[in-house]
mmCIF file of C-alpha atoms in Angstrom:
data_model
loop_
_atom_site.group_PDB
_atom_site.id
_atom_site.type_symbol
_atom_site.label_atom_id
_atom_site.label_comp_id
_atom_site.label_asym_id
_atom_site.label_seq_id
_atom_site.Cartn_x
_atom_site.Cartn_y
_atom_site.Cartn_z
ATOM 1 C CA UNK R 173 83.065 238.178 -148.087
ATOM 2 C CA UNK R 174 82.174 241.130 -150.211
ATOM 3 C CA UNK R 175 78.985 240.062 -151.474
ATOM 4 C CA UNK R 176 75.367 238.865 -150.348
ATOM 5 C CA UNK R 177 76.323 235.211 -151.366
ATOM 6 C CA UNK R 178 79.338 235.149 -149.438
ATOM 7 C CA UNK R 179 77.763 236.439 -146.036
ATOM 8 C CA UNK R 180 74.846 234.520 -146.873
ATOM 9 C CA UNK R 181 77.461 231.479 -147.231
ATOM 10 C CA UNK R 182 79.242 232.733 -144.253
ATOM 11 C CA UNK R 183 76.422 232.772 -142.093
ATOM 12 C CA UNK R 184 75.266 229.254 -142.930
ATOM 13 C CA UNK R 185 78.497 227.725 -142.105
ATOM 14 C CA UNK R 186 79.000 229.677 -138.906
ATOM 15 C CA UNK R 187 75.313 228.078 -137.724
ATOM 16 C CA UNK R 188 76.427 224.969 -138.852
ATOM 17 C CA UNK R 189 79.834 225.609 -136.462
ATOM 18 C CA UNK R 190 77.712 226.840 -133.560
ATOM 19 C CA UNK R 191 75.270 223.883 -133.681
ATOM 20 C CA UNK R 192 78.308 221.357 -133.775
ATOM 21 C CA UNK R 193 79.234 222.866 -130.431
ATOM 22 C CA UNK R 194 76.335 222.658 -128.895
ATOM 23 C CA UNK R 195 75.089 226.529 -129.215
ATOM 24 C CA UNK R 196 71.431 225.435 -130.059
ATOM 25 C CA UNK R 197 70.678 223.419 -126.776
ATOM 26 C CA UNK R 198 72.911 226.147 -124.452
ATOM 27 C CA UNK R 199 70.724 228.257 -122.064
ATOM 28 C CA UNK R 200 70.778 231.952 -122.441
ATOM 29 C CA UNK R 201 69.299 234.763 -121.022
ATOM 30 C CA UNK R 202 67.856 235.480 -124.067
ATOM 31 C CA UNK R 203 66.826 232.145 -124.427
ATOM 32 C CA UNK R 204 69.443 229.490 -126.247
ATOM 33 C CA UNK R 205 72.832 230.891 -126.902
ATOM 34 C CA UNK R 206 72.096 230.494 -130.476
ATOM 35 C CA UNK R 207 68.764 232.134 -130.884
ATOM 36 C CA UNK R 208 70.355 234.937 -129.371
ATOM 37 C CA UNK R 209 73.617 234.780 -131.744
ATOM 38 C CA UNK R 210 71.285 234.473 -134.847
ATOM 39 C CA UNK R 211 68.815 238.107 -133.647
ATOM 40 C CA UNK R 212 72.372 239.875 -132.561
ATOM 41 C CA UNK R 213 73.709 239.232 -136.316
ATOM 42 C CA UNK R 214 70.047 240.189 -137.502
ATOM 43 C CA UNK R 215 70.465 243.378 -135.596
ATOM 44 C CA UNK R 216 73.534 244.619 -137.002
ATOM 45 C CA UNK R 217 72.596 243.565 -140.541
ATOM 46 C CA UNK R 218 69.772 246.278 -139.993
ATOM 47 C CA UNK R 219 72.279 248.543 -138.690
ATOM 48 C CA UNK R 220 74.436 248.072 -142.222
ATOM 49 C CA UNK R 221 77.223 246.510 -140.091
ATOM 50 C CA UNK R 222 79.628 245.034 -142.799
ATOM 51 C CA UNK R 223 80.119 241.184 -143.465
ATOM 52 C CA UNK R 224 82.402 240.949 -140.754
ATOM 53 C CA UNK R 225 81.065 242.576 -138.060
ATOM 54 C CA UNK R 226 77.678 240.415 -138.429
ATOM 55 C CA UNK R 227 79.701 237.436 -138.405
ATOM 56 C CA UNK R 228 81.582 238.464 -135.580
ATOM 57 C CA UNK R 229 78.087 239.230 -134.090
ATOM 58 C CA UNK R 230 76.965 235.602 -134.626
ATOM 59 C CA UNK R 231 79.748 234.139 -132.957
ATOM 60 C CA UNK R 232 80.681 236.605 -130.246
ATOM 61 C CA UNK R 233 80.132 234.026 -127.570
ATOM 62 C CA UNK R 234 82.404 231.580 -128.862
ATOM 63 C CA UNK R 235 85.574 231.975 -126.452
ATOM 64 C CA UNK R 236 82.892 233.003 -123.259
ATOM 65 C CA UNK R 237 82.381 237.079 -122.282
ATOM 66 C CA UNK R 238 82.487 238.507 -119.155
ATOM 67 C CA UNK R 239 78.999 238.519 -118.973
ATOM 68 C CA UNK R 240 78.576 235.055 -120.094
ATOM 69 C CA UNK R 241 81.284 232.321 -118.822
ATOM 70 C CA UNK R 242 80.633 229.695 -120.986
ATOM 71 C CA UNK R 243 82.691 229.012 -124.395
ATOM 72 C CA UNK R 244 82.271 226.646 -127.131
ATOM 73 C CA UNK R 245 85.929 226.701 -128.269
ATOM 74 C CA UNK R 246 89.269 227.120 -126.261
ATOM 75 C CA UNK R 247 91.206 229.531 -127.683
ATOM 76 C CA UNK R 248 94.219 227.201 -128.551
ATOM 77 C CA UNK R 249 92.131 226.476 -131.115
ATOM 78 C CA UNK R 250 91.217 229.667 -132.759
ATOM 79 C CA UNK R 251 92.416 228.658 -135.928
ATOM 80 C CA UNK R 252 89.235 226.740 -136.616
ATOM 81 C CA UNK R 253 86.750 229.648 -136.188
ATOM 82 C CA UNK R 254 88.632 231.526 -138.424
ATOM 83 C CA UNK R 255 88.354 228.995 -141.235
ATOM 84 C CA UNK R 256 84.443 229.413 -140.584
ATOM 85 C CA UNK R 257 84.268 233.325 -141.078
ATOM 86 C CA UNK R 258 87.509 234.510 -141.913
ATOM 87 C CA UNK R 259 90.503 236.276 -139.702
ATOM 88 C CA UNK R 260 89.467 239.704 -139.731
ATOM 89 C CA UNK R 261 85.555 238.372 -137.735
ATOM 90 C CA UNK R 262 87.673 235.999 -135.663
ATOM 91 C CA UNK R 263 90.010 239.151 -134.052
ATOM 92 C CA UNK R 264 86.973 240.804 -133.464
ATOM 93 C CA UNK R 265 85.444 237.799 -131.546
ATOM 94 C CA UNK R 266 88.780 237.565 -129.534
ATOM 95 C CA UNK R 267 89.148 240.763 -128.681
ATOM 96 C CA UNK R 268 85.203 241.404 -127.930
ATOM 97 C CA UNK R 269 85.749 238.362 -125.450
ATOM 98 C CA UNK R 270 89.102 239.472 -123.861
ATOM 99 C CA UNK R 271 86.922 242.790 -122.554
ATOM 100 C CA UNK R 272 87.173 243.032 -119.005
ATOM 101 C CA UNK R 273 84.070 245.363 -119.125
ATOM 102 C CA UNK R 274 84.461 247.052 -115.194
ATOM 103 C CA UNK R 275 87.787 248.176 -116.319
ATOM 104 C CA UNK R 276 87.184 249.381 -119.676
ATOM 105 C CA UNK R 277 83.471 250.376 -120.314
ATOM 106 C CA UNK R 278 83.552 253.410 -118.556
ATOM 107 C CA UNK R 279 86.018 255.055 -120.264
ATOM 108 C CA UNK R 280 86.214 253.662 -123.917
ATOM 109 C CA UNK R 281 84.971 256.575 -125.490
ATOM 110 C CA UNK R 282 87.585 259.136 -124.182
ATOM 111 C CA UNK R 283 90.677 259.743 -126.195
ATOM 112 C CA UNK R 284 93.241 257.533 -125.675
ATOM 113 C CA UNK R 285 90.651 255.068 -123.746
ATOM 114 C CA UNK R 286 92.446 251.821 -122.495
ATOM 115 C CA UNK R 287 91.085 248.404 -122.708
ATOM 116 C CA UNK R 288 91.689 245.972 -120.200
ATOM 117 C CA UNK R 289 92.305 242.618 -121.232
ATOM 118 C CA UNK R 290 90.595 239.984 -118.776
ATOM 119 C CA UNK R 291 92.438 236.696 -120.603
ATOM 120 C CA UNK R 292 96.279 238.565 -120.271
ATOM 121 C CA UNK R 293 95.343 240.632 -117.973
ATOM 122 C CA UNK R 294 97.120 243.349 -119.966
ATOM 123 C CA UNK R 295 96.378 247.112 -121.197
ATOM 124 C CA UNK R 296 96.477 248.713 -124.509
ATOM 125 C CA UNK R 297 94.923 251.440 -126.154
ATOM 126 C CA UNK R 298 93.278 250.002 -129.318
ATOM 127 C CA UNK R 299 92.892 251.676 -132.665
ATOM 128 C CA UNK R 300 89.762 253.895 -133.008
ATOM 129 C CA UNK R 301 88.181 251.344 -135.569
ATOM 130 C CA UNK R 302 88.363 248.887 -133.104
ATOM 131 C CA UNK R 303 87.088 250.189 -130.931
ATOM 132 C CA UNK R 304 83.798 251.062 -133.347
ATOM 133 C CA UNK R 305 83.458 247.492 -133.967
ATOM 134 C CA UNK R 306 83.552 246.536 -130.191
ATOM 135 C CA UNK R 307 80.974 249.684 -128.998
ATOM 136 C CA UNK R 308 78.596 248.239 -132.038
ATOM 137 C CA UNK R 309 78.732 244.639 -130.991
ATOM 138 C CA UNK R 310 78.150 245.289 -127.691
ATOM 139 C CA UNK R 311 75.037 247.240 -128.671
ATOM 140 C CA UNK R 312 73.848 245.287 -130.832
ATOM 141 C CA UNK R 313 74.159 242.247 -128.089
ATOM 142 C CA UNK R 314 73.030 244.287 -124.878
ATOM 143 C CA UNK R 315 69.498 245.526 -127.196
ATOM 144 C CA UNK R 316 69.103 242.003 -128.045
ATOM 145 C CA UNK R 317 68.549 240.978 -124.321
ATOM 146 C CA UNK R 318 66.877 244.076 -123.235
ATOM 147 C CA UNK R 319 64.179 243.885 -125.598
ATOM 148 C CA UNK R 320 63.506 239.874 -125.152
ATOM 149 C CA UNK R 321 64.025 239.307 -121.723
ATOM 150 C CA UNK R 322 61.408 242.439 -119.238
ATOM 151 C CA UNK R 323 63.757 241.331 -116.426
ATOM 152 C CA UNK R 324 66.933 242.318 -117.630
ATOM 153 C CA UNK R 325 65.401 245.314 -119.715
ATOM 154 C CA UNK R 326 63.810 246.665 -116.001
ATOM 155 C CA UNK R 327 67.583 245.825 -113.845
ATOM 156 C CA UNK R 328 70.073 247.204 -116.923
ATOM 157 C CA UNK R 329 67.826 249.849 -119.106
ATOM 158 C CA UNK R 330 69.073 252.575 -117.752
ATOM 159 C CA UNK R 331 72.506 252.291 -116.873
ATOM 160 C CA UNK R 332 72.841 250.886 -120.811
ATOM 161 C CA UNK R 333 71.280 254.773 -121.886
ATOM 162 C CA UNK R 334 73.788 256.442 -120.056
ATOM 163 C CA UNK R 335 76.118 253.960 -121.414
ATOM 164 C CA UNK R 336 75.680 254.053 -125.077
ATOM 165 C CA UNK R 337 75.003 257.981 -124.787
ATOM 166 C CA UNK R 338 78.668 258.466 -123.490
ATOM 167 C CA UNK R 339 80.061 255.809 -126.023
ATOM 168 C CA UNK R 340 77.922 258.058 -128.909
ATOM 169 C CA UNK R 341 81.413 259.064 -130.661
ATOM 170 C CA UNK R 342 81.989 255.483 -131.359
ATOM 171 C CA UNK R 343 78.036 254.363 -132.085
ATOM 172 C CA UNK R 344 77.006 254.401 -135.599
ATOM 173 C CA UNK R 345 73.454 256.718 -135.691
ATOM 174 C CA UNK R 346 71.425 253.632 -136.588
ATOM 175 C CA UNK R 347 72.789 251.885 -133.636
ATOM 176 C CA UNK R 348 72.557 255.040 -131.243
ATOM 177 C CA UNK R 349 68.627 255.646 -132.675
ATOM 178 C CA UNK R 350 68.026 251.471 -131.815
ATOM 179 C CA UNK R 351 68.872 252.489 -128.456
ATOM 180 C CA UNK R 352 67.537 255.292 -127.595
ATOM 181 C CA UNK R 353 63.861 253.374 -128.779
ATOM 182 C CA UNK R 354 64.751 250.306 -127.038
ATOM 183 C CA UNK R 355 65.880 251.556 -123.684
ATOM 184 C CA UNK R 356 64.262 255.129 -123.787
ATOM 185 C CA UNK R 357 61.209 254.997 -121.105
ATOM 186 C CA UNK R 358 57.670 255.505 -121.823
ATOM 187 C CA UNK R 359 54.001 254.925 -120.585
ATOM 188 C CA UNK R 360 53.336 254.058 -116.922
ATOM 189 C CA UNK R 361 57.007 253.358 -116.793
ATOM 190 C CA UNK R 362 58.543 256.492 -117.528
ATOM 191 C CA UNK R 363 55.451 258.376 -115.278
ATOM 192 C CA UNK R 364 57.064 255.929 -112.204
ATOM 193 C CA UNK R 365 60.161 257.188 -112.932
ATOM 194 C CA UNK R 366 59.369 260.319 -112.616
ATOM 195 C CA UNK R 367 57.458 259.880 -109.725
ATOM 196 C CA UNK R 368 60.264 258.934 -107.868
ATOM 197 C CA UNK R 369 62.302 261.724 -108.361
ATOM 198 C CA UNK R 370 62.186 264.363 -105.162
ATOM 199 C CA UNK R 371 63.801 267.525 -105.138
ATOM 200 C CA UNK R 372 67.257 267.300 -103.716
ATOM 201 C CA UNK R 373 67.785 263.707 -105.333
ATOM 202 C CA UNK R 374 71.447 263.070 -106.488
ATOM 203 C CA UNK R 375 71.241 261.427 -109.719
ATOM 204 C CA UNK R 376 73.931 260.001 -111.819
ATOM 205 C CA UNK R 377 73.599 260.782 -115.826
ATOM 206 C CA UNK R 378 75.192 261.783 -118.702
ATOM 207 C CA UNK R 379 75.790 264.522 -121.133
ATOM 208 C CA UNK R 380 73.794 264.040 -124.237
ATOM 209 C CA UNK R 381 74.295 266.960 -125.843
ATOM 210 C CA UNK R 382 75.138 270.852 -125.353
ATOM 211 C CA UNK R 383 72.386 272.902 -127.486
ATOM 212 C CA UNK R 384 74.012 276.171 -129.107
ATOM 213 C CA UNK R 385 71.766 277.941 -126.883
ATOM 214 C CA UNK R 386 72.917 276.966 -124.050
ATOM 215 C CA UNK R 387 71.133 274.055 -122.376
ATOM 216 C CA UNK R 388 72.632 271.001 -121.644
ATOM 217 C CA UNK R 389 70.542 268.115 -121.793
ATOM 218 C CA UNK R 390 71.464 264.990 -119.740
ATOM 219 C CA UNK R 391 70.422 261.371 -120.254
ATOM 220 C CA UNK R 392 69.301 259.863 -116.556
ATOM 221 C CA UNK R 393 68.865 256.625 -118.014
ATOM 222 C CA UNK R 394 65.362 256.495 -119.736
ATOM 223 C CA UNK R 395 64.408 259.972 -119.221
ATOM 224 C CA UNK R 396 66.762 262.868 -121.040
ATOM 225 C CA UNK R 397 66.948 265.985 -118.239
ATOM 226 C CA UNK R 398 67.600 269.955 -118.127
ATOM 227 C CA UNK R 399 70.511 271.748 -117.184
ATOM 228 C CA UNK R 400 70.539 275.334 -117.419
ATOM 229 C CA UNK R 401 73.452 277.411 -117.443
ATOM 230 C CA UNK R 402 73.197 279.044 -113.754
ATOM 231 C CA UNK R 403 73.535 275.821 -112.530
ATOM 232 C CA UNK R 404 76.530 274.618 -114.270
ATOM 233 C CA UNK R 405 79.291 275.975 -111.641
ATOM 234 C CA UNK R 406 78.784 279.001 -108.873
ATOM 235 C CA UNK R 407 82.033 280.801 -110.913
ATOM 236 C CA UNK R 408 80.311 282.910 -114.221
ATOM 237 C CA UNK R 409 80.943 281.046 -117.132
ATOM 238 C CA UNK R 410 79.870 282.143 -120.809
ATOM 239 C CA UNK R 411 78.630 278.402 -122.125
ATOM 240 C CA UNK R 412 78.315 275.140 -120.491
ATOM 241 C CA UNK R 413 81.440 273.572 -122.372
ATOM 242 C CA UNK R 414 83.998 275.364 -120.196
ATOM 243 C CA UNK R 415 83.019 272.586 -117.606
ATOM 244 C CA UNK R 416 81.359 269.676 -118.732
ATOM 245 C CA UNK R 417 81.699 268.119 -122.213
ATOM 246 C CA UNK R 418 79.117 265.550 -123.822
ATOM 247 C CA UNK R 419 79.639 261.601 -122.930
ATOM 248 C CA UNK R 420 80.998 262.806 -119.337
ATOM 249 C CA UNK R 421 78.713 261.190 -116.627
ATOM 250 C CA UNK R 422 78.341 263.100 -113.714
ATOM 251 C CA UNK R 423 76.681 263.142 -110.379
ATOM 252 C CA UNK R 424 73.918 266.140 -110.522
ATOM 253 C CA UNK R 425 71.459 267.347 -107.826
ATOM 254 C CA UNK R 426 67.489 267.100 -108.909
ATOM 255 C CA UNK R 427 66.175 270.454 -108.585
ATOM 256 C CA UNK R 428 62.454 269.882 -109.770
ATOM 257 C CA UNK R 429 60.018 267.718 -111.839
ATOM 258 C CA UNK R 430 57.116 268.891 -113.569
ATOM 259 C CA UNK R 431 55.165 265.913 -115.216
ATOM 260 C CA UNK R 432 53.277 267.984 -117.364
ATOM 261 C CA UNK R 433 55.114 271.510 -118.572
ATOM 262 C CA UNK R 434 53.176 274.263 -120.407
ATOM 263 C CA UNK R 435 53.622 272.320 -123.364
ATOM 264 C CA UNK R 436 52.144 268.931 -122.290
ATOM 265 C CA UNK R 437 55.988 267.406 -121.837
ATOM 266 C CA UNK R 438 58.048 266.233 -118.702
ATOM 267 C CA UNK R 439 60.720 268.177 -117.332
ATOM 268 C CA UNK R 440 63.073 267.649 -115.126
ATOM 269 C CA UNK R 441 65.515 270.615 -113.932
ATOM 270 C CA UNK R 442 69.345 269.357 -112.697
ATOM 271 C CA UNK R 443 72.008 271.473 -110.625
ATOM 272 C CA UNK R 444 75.174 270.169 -111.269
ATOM 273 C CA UNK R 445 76.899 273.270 -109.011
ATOM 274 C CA UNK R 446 74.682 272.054 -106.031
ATOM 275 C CA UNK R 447 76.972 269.054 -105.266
ATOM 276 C CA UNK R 448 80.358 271.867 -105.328
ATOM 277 C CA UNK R 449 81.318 273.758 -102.358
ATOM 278 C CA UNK R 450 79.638 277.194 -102.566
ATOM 279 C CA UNK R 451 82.090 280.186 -102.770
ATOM 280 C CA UNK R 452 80.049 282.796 -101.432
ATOM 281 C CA UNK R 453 79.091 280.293 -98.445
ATOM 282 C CA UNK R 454 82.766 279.955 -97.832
ATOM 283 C CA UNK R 455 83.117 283.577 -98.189
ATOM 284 C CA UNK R 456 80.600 284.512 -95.599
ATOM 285 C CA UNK R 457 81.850 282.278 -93.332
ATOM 286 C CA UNK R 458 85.418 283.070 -93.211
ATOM 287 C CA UNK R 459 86.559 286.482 -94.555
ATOM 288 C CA UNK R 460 83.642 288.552 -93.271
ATOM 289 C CA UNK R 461 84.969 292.082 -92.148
ATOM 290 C CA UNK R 462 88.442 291.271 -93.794
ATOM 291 C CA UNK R 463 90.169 293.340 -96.446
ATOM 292 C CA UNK R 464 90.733 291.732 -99.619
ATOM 293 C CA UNK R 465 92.728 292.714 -103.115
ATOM 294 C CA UNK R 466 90.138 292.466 -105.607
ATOM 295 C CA UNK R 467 89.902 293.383 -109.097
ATOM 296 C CA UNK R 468 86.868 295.846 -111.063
ATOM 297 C CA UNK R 469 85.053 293.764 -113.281
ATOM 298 C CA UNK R 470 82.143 296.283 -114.403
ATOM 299 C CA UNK R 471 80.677 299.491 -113.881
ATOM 300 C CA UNK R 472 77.132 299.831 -113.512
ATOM 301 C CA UNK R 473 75.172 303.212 -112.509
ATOM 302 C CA UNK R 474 75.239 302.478 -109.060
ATOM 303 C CA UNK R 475 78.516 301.238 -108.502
ATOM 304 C CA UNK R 476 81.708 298.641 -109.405
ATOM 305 C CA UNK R 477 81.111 294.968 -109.172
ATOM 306 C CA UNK R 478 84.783 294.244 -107.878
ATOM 307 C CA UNK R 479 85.772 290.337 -107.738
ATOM 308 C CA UNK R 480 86.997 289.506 -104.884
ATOM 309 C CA UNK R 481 87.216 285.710 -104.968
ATOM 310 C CA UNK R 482 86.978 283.015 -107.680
ATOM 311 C CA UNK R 483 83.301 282.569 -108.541
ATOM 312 C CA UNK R 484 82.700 286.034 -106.161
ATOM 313 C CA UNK R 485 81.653 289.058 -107.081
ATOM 314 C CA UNK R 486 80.353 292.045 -104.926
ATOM 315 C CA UNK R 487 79.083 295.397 -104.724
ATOM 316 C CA UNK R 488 81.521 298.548 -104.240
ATOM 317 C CA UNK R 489 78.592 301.292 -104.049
ATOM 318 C CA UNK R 490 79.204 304.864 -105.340
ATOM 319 C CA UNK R 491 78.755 306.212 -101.966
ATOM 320 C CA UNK R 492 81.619 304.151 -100.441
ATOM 321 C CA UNK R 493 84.432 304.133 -103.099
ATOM 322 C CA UNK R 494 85.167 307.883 -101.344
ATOM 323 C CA UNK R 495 85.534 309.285 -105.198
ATOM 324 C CA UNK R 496 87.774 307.298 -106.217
ATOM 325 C CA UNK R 497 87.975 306.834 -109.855
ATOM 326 C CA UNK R 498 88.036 303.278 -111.344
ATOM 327 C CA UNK R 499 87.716 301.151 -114.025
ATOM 328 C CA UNK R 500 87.634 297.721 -115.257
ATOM 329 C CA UNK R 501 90.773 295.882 -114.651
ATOM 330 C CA UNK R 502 91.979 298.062 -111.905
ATOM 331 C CA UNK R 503 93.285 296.033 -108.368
ATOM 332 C CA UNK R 504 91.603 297.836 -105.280
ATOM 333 C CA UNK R 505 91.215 296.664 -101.403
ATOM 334 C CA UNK R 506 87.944 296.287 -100.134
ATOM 335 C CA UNK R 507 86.635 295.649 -97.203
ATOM 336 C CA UNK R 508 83.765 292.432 -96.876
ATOM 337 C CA UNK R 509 81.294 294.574 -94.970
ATOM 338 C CA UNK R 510 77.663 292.043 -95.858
ATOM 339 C CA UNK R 511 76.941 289.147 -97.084
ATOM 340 C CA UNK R 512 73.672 287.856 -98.216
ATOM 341 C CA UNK R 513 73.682 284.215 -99.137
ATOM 342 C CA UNK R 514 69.987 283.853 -99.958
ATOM 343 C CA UNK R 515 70.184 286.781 -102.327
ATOM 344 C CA UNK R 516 73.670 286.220 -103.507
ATOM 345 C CA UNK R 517 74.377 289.878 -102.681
ATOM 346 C CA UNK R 518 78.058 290.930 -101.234
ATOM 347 C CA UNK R 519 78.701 294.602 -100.083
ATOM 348 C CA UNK R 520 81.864 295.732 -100.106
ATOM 349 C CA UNK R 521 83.374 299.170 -99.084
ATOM 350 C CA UNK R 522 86.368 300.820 -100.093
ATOM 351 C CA UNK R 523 89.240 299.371 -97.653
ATOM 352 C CA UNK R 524 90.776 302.458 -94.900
#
């Protein structure tokens, strides 16, 4: 079906299929099964899905989903779908059922991802294309009821952001732009949301994307969030992507909310390092007064910042390194003589 007149003839005789089995008077969230088959095929024709996918789109429901129980056609009997709209739409309608989505959604957009098969109850990891084809139905289907129905838009929304934005690899951009208007917050609704953040908050989200400067931004689920390099991880790090990567959702602390920033936007400030056990905390509390090995990192006017622990770094004053001469990359034992947690500030002296 390469041209308009064959999806065009496709299309017809899939309707005419879906009506024989009772599509048209089935009860859907999104109102009957079949209105909602005919807007999810409408959608990814707008996307420039390709003959099959739409027709896979219009008949998705055929065999049931996990989401929706109900089939119109066993699947002994296959064969007489794909007479309708041809093998290649038919796979893609079997294997978009078989989706045991707890098991698999999470993950499908990692290398390697594994799908869980809810008919077999078997696991495979499935070509990359296939996986397109499966990320851009479901899309297409999940915008469909979010936009139609308030209810499901107001339970779903935002755990379908975070979704898609970690499945953006396999998301074509018209498909990841449809969501992002769709399910992306605004008016009173996104001002609530906001309202109910507090500082302190642990919030789920996902990495959207890691600006060349620096920043990662985070997608909460409706309302796309800061995270600034110092609060990435308590060891020094020189950019964000030496520990997080975009797609990865991730538990982060909220740190503050200003509805209104100097330039008349929202912003929302994340900690992801907040929810890790503190080093210098640790520090403080156990090796105060002890000697450790450490190793010169830098030399400032003042002094060698000597590490002494991963993600620790303190102070080895002029006036208590007894002129010794160092440099960077020399071992020395020091001695933990202060510790100030609030200012981040350890003091260390040259050990006896």
């Amino acid at each position: 079906m390469d041209t308009p007149t064959d999806i065009s003839a496709g299309i017809t005789a899939a309707t005419a299929l879906l009506r024989r089995h009772g599509a048209a008077d089935l009860g859907h969230p999104g109102g009957t099964l079949l209105a909602h088959l005919e807007r999810v095929e409408k959608r990814l024709a707008g996307w420039s899905a390709r003959p099959a996918l739409r027709l896979a789109g219009l008949c998705h429901a055929f065999y049931g989903t996990d989401g929706f129980a109900t089939s119109l056609l066993p699947r002994e009997r296959r064969g007489e779908l794909a007479d309708v709209i041809g093998a290649e739409a038919e796979e893609l309608v079997h294997f978009y059922a078989s989706c045991d989505r707890e098991a698999s959604y999470r993950t499908l957009a990692r290398p390697g991802a594994l799908f869980h098969d809810r008919f077999t109850g078997r696991t495979s990891a499935p070509a990359p294309a296939l996986l397109r084809d499966f990320a851009e139905l479901t899309a297409a289907n999940e915008l469909d009821l979010a936009v139609v129905n308030d209810a499901i838009r107001a339970e779903h929304g935002g755990a379908l952001l975070r979704l898609f934005t970690a499945w953006r690899p396999l998301l074509t951009e018209a498909a990841y732009e449809d969501a992002r208007e769709v399910l992306t917050l605004r008016g009173e609704e996104r001002q609530a949301f906001l309202r109910g953040l507090e500082r302190g908050d642990v919030v789920t989200g996902v990495v959207h994307v890691v600006a060349d400067f620096g920043v990662t931004f985070v997608e909460l689920g409706g309302v796309r969030a800061m995270l600034n390099i110092p609060e990435v991880s308590w060891h020094r790090i020189d950019f964000p992507t030496e520990v997080v990567r975009e797609g990865q959702e991730l538990a982060f602390t909220v740190l503050g909310v200003e509805t209104e920033d100097a330039d008349g936007h929202e912003r929302v400030s994340l900690s992801l390092k907040d929810l890790c056990p503190d080093p210098l905390r640790e520090l403080a509390r156990t090796r105060l007064g002890d000697t450790l090995r450490g190793t010169v990192t830098k030399e400032t006017p003042f002094g060698m910042f000597v590490r002494v622990a991963d993600g620790v770094e303190g102070l080895l004053h002029d006036d208590d390194r007894a002129g010794r001469a160092l440099r960077a990359g020399d071992e020395v034992d020091v001695v933990i003589a202060r510790v100030n947690v609030v200012q981040r500030r350890v003091r260390l002296t040259l050990a006896p």
